[in-house]
Coordinates of C-alpha atoms and ligand atoms in Angstrom, one line a residue:
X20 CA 79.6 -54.1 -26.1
X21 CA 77.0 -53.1 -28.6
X22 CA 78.3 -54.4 -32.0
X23 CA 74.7 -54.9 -34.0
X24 CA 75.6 -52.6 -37.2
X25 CA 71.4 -52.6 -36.7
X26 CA 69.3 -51.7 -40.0
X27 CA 72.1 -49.9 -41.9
X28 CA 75.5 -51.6 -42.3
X29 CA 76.9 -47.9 -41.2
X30 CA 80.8 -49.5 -40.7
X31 CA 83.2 -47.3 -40.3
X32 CA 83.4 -43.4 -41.9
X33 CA 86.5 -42.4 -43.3
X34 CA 89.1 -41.2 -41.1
X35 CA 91.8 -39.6 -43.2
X36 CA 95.3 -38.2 -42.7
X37 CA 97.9 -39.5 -40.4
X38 CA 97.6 -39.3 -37.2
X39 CA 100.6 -38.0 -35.2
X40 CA 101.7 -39.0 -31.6
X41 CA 100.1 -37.3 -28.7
X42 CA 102.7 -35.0 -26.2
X43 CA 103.4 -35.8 -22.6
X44 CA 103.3 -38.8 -21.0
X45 CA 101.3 -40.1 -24.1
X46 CA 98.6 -42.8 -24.7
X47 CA 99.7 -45.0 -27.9
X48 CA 97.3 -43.7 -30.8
X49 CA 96.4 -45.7 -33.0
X50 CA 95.8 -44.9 -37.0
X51 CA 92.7 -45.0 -38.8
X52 CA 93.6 -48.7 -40.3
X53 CA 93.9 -50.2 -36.9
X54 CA 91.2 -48.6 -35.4
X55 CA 88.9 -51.6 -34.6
X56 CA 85.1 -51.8 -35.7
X57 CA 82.1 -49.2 -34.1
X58 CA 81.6 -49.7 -30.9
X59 CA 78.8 -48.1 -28.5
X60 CA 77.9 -47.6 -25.1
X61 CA 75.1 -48.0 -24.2
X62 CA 74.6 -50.0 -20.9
X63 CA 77.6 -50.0 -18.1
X64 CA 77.1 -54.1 -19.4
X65 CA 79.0 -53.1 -22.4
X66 CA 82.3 -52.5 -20.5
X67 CA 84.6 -55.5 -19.3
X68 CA 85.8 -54.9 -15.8
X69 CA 89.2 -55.2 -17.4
X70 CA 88.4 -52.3 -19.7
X71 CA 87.0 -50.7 -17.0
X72 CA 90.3 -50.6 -14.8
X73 CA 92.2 -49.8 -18.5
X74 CA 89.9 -46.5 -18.8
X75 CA 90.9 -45.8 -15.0
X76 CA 94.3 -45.8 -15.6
X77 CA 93.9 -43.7 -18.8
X78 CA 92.2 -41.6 -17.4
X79 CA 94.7 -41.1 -14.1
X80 CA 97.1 -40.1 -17.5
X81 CA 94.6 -37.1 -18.4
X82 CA 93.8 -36.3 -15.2
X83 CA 97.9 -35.7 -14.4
X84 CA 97.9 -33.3 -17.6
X85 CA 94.2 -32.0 -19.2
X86 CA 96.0 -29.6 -21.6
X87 CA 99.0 -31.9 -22.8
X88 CA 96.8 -34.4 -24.7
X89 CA 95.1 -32.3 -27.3
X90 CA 96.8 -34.0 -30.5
X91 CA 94.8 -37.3 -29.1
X92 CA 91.6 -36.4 -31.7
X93 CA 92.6 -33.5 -34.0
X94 CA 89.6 -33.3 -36.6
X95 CA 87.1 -35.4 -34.6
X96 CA 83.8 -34.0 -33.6
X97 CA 81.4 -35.4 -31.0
X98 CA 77.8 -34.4 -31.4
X99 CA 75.6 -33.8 -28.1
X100 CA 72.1 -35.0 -28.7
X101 CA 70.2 -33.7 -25.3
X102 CA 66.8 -34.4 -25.5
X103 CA 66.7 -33.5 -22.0
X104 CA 68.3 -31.0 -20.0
X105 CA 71.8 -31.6 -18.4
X106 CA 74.9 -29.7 -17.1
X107 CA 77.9 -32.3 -15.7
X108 CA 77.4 -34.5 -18.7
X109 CA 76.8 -32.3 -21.9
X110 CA 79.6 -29.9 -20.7
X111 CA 82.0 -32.7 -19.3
X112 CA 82.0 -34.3 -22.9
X113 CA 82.1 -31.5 -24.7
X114 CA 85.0 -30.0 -22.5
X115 CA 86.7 -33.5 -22.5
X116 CA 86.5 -33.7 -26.4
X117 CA 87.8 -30.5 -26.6
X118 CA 90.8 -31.1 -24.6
X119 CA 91.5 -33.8 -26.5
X120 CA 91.9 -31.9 -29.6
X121 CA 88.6 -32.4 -31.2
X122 CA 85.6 -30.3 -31.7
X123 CA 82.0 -30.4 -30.4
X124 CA 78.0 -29.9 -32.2
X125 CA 76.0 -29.1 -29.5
X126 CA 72.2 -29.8 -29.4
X127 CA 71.2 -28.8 -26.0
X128 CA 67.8 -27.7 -26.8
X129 CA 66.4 -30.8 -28.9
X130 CA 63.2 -28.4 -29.1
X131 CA 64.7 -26.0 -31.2
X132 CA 66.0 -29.2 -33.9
X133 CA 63.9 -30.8 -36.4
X134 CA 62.2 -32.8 -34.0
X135 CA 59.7 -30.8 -33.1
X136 CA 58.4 -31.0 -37.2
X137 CA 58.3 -34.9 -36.4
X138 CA 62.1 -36.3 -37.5
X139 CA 62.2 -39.5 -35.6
X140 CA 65.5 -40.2 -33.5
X141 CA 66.3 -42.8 -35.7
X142 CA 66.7 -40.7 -38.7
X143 CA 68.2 -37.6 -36.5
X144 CA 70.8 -40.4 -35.4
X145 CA 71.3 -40.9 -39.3
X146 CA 71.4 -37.9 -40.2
X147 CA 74.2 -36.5 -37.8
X148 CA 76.4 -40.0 -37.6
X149 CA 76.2 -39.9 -41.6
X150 CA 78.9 -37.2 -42.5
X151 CA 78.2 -34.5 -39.0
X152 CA 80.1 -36.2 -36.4
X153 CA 82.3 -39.0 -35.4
X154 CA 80.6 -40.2 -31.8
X155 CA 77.2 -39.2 -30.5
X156 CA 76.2 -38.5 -27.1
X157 CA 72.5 -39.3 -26.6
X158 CA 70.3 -38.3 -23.6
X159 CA 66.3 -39.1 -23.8
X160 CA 63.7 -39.6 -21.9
X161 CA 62.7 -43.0 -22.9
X162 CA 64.2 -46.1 -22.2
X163 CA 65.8 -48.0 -24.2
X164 CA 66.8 -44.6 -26.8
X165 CA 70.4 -45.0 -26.9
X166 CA 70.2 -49.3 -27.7
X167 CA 67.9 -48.3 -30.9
X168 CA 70.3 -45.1 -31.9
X169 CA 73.0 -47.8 -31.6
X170 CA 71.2 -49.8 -34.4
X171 CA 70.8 -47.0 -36.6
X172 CA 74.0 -45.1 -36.0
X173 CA 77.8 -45.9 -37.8
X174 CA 79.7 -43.7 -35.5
X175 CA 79.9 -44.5 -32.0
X176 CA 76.7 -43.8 -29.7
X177 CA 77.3 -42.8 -25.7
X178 CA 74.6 -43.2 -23.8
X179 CA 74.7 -40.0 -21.9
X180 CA 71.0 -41.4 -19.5
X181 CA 68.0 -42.7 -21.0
X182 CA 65.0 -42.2 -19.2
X183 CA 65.3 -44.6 -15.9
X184 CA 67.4 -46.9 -17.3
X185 CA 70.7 -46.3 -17.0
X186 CA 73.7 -43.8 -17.2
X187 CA 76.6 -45.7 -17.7
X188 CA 79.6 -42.9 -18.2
X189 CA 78.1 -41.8 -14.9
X190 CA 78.8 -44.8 -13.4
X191 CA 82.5 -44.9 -14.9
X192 CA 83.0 -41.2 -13.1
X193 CA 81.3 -42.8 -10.0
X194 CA 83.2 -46.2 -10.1
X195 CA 86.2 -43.7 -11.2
X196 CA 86.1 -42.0 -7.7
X197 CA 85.8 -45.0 -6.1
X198 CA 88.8 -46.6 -7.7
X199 CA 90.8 -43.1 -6.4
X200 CA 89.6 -42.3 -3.3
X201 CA 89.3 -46.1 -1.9
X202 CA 92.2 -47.9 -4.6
X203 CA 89.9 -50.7 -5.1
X204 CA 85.8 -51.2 -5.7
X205 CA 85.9 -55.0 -5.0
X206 CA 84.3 -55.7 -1.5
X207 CA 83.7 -52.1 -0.6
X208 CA 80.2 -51.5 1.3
X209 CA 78.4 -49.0 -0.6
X210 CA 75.2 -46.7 0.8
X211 CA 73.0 -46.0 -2.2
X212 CA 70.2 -43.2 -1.0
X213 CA 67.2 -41.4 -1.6
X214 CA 65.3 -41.8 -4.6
X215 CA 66.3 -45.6 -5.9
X216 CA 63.4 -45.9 -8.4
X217 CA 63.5 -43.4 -10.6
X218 CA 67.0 -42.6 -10.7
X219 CA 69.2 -44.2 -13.7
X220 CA 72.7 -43.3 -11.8
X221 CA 71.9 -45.6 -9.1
X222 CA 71.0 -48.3 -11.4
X223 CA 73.3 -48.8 -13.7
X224 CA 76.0 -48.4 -10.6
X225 CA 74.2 -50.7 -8.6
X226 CA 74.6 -53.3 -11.7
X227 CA 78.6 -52.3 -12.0
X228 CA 78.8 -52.7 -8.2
X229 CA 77.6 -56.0 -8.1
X230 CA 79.8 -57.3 -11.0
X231 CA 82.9 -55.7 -8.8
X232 CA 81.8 -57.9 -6.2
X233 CA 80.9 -55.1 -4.2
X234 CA 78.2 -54.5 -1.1
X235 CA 74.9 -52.7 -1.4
X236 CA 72.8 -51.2 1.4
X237 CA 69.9 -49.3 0.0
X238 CA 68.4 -46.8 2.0
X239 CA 65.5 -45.6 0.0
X240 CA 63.5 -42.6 0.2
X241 CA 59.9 -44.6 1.5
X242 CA 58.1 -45.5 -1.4
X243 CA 61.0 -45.2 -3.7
X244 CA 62.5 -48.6 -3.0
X245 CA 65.3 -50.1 -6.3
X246 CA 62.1 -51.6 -8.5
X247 CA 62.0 -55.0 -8.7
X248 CA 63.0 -55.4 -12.1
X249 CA 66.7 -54.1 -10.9
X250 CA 66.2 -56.3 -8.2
X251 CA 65.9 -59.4 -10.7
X252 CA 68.8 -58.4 -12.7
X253 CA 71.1 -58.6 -10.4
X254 CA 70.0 -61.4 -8.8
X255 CA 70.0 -63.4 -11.7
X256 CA 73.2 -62.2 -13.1
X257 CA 75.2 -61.1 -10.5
X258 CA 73.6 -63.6 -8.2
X259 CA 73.0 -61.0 -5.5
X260 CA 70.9 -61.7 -2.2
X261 CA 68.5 -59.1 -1.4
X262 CA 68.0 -59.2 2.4
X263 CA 67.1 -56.8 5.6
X264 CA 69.6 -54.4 6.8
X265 CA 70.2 -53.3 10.4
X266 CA 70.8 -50.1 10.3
X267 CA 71.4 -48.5 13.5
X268 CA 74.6 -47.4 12.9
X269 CA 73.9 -45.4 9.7
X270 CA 71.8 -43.3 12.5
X271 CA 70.0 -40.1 11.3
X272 CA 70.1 -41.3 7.2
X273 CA 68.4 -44.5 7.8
X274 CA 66.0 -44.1 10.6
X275 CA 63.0 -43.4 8.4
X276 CA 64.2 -46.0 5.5
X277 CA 63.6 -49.7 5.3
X278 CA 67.4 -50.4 4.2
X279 CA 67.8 -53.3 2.1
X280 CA 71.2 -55.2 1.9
X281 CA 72.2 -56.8 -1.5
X282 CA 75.5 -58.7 -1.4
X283 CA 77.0 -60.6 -4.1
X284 CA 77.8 -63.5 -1.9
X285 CA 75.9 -66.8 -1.5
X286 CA 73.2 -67.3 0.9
X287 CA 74.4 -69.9 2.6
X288 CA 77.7 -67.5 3.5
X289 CA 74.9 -64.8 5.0
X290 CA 73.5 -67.5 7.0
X291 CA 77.0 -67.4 9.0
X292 CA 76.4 -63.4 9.9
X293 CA 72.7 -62.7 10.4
X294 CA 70.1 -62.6 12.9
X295 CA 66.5 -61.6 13.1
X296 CA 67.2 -57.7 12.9
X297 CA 69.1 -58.4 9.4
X298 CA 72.5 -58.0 8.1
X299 CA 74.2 -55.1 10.8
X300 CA 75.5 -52.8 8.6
X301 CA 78.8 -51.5 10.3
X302 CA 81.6 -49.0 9.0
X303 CA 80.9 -48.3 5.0
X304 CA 83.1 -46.7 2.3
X305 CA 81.1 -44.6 0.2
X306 CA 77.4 -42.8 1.1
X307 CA 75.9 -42.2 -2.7
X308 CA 73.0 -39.8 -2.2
X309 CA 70.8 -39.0 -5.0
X310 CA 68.2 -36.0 -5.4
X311 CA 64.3 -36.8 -6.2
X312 CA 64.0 -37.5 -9.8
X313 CA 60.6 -35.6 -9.7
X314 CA 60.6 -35.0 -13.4
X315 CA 59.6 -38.6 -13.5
X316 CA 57.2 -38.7 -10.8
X317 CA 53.4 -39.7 -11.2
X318 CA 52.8 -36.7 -8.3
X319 CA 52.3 -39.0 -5.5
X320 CA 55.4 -40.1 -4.5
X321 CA 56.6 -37.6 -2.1
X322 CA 53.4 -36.0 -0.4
X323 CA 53.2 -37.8 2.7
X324 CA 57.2 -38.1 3.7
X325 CA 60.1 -35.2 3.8
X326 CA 62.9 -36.4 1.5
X327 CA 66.2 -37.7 3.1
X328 CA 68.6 -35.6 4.3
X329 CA 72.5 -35.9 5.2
X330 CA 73.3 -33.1 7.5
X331 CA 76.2 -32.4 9.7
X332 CA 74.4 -34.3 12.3
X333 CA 73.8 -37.4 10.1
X334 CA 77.5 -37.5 8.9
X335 CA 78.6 -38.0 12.7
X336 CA 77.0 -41.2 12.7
X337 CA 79.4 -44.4 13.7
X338 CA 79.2 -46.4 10.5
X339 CA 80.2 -43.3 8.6
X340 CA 83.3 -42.3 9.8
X341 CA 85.5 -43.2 7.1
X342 CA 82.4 -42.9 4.3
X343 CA 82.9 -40.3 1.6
X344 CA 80.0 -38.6 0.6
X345 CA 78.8 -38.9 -3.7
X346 CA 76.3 -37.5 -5.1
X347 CA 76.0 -37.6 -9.2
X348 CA 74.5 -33.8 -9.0
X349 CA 72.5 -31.5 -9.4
X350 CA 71.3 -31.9 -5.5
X351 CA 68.9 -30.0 -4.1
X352 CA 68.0 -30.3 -0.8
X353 CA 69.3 -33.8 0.3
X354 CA 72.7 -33.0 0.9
X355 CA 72.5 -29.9 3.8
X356 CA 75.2 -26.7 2.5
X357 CA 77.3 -27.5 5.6
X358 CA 78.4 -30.7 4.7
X359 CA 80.3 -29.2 1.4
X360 CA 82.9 -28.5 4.6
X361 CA 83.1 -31.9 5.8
X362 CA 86.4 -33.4 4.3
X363 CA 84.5 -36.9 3.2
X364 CA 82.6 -34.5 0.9
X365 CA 83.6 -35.5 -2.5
X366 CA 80.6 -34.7 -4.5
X367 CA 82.0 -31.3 -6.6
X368 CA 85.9 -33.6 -6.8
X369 CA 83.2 -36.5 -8.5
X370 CA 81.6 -34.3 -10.9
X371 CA 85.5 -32.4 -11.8
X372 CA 86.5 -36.3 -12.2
X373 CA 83.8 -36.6 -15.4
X374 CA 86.2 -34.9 -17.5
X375 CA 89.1 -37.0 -17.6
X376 CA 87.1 -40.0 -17.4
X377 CA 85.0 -38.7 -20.4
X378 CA 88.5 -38.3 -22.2
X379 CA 89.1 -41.8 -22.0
X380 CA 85.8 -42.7 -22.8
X381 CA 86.2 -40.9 -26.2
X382 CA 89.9 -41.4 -27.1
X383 CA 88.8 -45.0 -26.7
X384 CA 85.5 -45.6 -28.6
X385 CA 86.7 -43.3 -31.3
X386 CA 89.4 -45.8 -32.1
X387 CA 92.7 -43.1 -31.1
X388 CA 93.8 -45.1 -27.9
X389 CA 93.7 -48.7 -27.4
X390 CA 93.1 -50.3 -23.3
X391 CA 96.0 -52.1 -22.3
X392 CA 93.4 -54.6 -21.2
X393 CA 89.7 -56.2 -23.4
X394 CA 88.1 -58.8 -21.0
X395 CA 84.6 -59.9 -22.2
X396 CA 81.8 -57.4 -21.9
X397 CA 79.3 -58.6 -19.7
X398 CA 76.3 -60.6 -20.8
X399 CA 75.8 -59.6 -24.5
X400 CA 73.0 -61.0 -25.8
X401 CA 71.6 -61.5 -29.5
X402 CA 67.8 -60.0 -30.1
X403 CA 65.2 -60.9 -32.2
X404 CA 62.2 -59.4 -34.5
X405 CA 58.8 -59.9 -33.1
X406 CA 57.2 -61.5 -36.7
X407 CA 53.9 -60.0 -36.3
X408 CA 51.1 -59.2 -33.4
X409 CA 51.4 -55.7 -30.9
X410 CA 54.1 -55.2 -29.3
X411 CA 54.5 -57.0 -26.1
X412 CA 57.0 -54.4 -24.1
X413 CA 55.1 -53.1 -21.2
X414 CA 56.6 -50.6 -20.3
X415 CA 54.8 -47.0 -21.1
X416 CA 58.3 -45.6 -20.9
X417 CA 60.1 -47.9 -23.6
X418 CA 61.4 -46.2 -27.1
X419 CA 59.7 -49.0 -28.9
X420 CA 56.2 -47.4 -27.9
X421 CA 57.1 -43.6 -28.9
X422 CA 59.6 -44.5 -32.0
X423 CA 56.7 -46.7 -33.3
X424 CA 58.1 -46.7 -36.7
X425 CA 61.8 -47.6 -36.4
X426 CA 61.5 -49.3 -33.2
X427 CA 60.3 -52.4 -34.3
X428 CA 59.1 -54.8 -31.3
X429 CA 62.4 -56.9 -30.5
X430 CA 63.4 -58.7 -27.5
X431 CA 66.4 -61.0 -26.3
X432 CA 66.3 -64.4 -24.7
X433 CA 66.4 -64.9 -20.7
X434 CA 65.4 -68.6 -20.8
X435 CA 65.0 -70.6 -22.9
X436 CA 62.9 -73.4 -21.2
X437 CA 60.1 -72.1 -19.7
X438 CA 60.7 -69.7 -22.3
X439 CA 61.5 -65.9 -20.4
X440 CA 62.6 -63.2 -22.9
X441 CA 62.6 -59.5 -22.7
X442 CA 62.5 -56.4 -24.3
X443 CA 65.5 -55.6 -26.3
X444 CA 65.6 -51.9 -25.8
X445 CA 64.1 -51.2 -22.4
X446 CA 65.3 -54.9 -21.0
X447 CA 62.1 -55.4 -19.0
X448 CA 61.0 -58.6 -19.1
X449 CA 57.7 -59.3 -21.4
X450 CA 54.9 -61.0 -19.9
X451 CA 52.7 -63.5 -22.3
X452 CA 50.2 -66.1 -21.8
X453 CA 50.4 -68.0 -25.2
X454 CA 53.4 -68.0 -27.6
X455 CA 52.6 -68.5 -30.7
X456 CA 54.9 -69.8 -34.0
X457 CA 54.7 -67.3 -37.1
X458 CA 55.3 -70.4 -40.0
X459 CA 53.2 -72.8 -38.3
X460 CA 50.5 -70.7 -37.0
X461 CA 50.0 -72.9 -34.0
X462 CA 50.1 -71.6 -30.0
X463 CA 50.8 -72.7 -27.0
X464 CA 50.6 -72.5 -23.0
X465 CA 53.9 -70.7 -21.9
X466 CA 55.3 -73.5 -20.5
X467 CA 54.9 -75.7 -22.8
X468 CA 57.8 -78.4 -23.8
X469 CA 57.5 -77.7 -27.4
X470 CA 58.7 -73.8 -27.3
X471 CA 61.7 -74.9 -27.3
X472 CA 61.5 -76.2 -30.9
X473 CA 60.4 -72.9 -32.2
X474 CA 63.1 -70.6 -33.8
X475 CA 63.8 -67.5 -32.1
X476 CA 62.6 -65.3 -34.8
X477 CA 59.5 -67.1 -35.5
X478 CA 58.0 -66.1 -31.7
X479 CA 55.0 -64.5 -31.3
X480 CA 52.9 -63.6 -28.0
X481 CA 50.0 -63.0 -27.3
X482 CA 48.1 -61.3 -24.5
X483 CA 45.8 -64.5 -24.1
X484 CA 44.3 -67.1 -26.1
X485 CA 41.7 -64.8 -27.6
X486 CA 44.3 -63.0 -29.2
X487 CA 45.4 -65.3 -30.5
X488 CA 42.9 -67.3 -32.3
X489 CA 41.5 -63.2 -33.5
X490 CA 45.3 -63.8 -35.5
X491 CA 44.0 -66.4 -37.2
X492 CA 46.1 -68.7 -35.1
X493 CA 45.0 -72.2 -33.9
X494 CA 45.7 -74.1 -30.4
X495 CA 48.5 -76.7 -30.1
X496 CA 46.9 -80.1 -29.4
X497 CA 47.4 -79.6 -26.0
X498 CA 45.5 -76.2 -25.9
X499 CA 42.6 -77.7 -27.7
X500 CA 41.1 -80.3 -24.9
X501 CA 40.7 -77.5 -22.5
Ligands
CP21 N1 75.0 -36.3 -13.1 C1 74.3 -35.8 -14.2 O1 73.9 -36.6 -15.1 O2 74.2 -34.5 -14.2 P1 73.5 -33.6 -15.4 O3 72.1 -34.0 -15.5 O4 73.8 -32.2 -15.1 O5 74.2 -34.1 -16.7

């Protein structure tokens, strides 16, 4: 969980008058001294799976009873920051806050806000979590928005999507209906289809899934394949096995995709099960189709292929017999009208599901209801200040190059010897091919022994060696024979 107060030391805004107990089968609600420090969300990393099962069963409670819980956040407001368009999010969190009491800012139209007379998001993030509301929902287009909002923000900040990156309260809906149409999420064999690239649902489930310890079988749109940097994360945190599926008996849905199976279990356990043809991929529990996320698109990406398709015909295949059918909405044509018949259809029960979810999401992070259950969030990781020199992210899509003056360059540690670290807000690992040390002004070859002496925050990199010595740098010893 996000807990960097970031530039401003926000802490907590007042939250006065008593609070009194919620009706029904009621949630314990917790008063404004016990209400533990900010937290955000940010990435579906920032949730402990124990936490996650705790929101579950909280939000089973509102689900039972929408309209018996609305004493949960009396005088609390949640402001909707859409710098993109949306329907099932915006209107789920502003129709879940409501219901719990509380009242909404909407701005749905970031076009018509100061931002189009240049405010940067780091001041409109100031500005509103100062005094205007009590938990921000954020939805950009860059990646990375919602970790820098959460450094400038002392109210809660809910990462409603950022760009490709991730969407983690659609995940929670998504793992949500998982935990109530199949009881469990552990183990389950998952489809995820169509557009696997671009599209910020299927990453950051994809990263819960693994951490449940549940299977993967991509079927991709062609050319749209889960990018490699996903591909590295989970790998190297989840310790997931990227291998060839055999997918026959996924029938119409696969038969133009190169499906990809990614399992959280060791290789040597695969070994047992596969042949030449790849992992057969028999009955699965859950078909998660997503639409083209053209809005993202260079142009290219769909001109020589028709997009995938699940039509009646498709959903008689073998391995999908017992399959429900997801889909985070808004589809367009990748899901055929006649399937909306097909009892395994869940898509419109999903997207109903966001509200009560949403509630717990709220009456949690807004301090009202404890979780029965903490756990540790997954991997949280300190950052660091790049000193001085460009900014090394990559990545054209990354806050840090739009939000120039408030994103300063930051990035966290992967490794520490050889020395891997990446971007702090957009997470993609930085490429370098000298590091440099700010105090002593000396760089070095990447894999260099004596990185590992430098302090974190005194780490610069540079492009190559030219760069640096233009920085008024000079070679390590070991630099300066070649
Ligand atoms: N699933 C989803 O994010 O939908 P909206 O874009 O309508 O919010």
């Amino acid at each position: 969980m996000t807990q960097d107060t970031g530039p401003d030391d926000g802490g907590d805004p007042e939250r006065g008058g008593e609070v009194r107990p919620v009706t029904g089968d009621a949630p314990q609600v917790l008063s404004g001294a016990e209400a533990p420090a900010v937290r955000h969300l940010v990435s579906i990393d920032d949730v402990s799976i124990e936490e996650m099962h705790a929101l579950f069963r909280l939000a089973d409670r509102f689900a039972s009873d929408p309209r018996a819980f609305a004493d949960t956040c009396p005088g609390f407001i949640s402001a909707s920051l859409f710098y993109e368009p949306s329907t099932r999010t915006r209107l789920s969190f502003e129709s879940a806050m409501l219901r719990l009491g509380g009242g909404v800012l909407t701005a749905a139209e970031m076009t018509s806000s100061s931002v189009v007379k240049g405010e940067s998001l780091a001041d409109t993030i100031r500005v509103v979590g100062g005094g205007y509301a009590d938990a921000i929902v954020l939805r950009h287009p860059s990646e990375g928005a919602a970790r820098l909002a959460a450094r400038y923000s002392p109210v809660p900040v809910i990462n409603a999507g950022d760009g490709s990156l991730e969407h983690p309260t659609q995940t929670l809906c998504d793992l949500y209906n998982l935990h109530v149409e199949r009881g469990k999420i552990e183990g389950l064999d998952v489809v995820l289809a169509g557009d696997l690239k671009y599209s910020r649902t299927v990453h950051s489930f994809a990263y819960a899934l693994a951490r449940f310890g549940a299977n993967i079988v991509c079927v991709p749109q062609a050319g749209l394949e889960l990018p490699d940097y996903v591909v590295e994360r989970l790998h190297e945190e989840f310790q997931v096995e990227p291998m060839r599926a055999d997918a026959r008996r996924l029938g119409n849905l696969a038969s133009n995709s190169d499906a990809v199976y990614l399992t959280p279990q060791k290789p040597h356990q695969l070994s047992l099960f596969t042949d030449a043809r790849g992992w057969e991929v028999q009955s699965v529990d859950a078909v998660y189709m997503t639409r083209p996320q053209t809005e993202r698109h260079s142009g290219s990406e769909l001109t020589d292929t028709t997009y995938l398709r699940l039509e009646k015909r498709a959903m008689a295949a073998e391995s999908l017999r017992d399959a429900v059918v997801m889909h985070p909405l808004p589809r367009r044509d990748e899901i055929s009208d006649e399937v909306d018949a097909d009892p395994r259809s869940i898509y419109f029960k999903q997207a109903a599901r966001g509200v009560p979810i949403r509630m717990a999401i709220l009456s949690w992070l807004l301090g009202r209801v404890p979780l029965e259950s903490a756990g540790e969030p997954h991997g949280q990781q300190a950052s660091y200040g790049v000193p001085m020199g460009p900014n090394p992210c990559p990545n054209p899509s990354c806050i840090s190059r739009t939000e120039t003056r408030h994103a300063e360059p930051r990035f966290t540690i992967l490794e520490r010897e050889p020395l891997r670290v990446a971007c702090a807000y957009c997470t993609r690992e930085l490429s370098h091919a000298v590091i440099g040390c700010s105090r002593s002004r000396i760089f070095h070859a990447p894999e260099a022994g004596t990185i590992r002496l430098i302090l974190p925050e005194h780490l610069v990199f540079f492009e190559d060696e030219e760069a640096a010595l233009g920085a008024g740098f000079r070679p390590a010893a070991s630099l300066a024979g070649h």
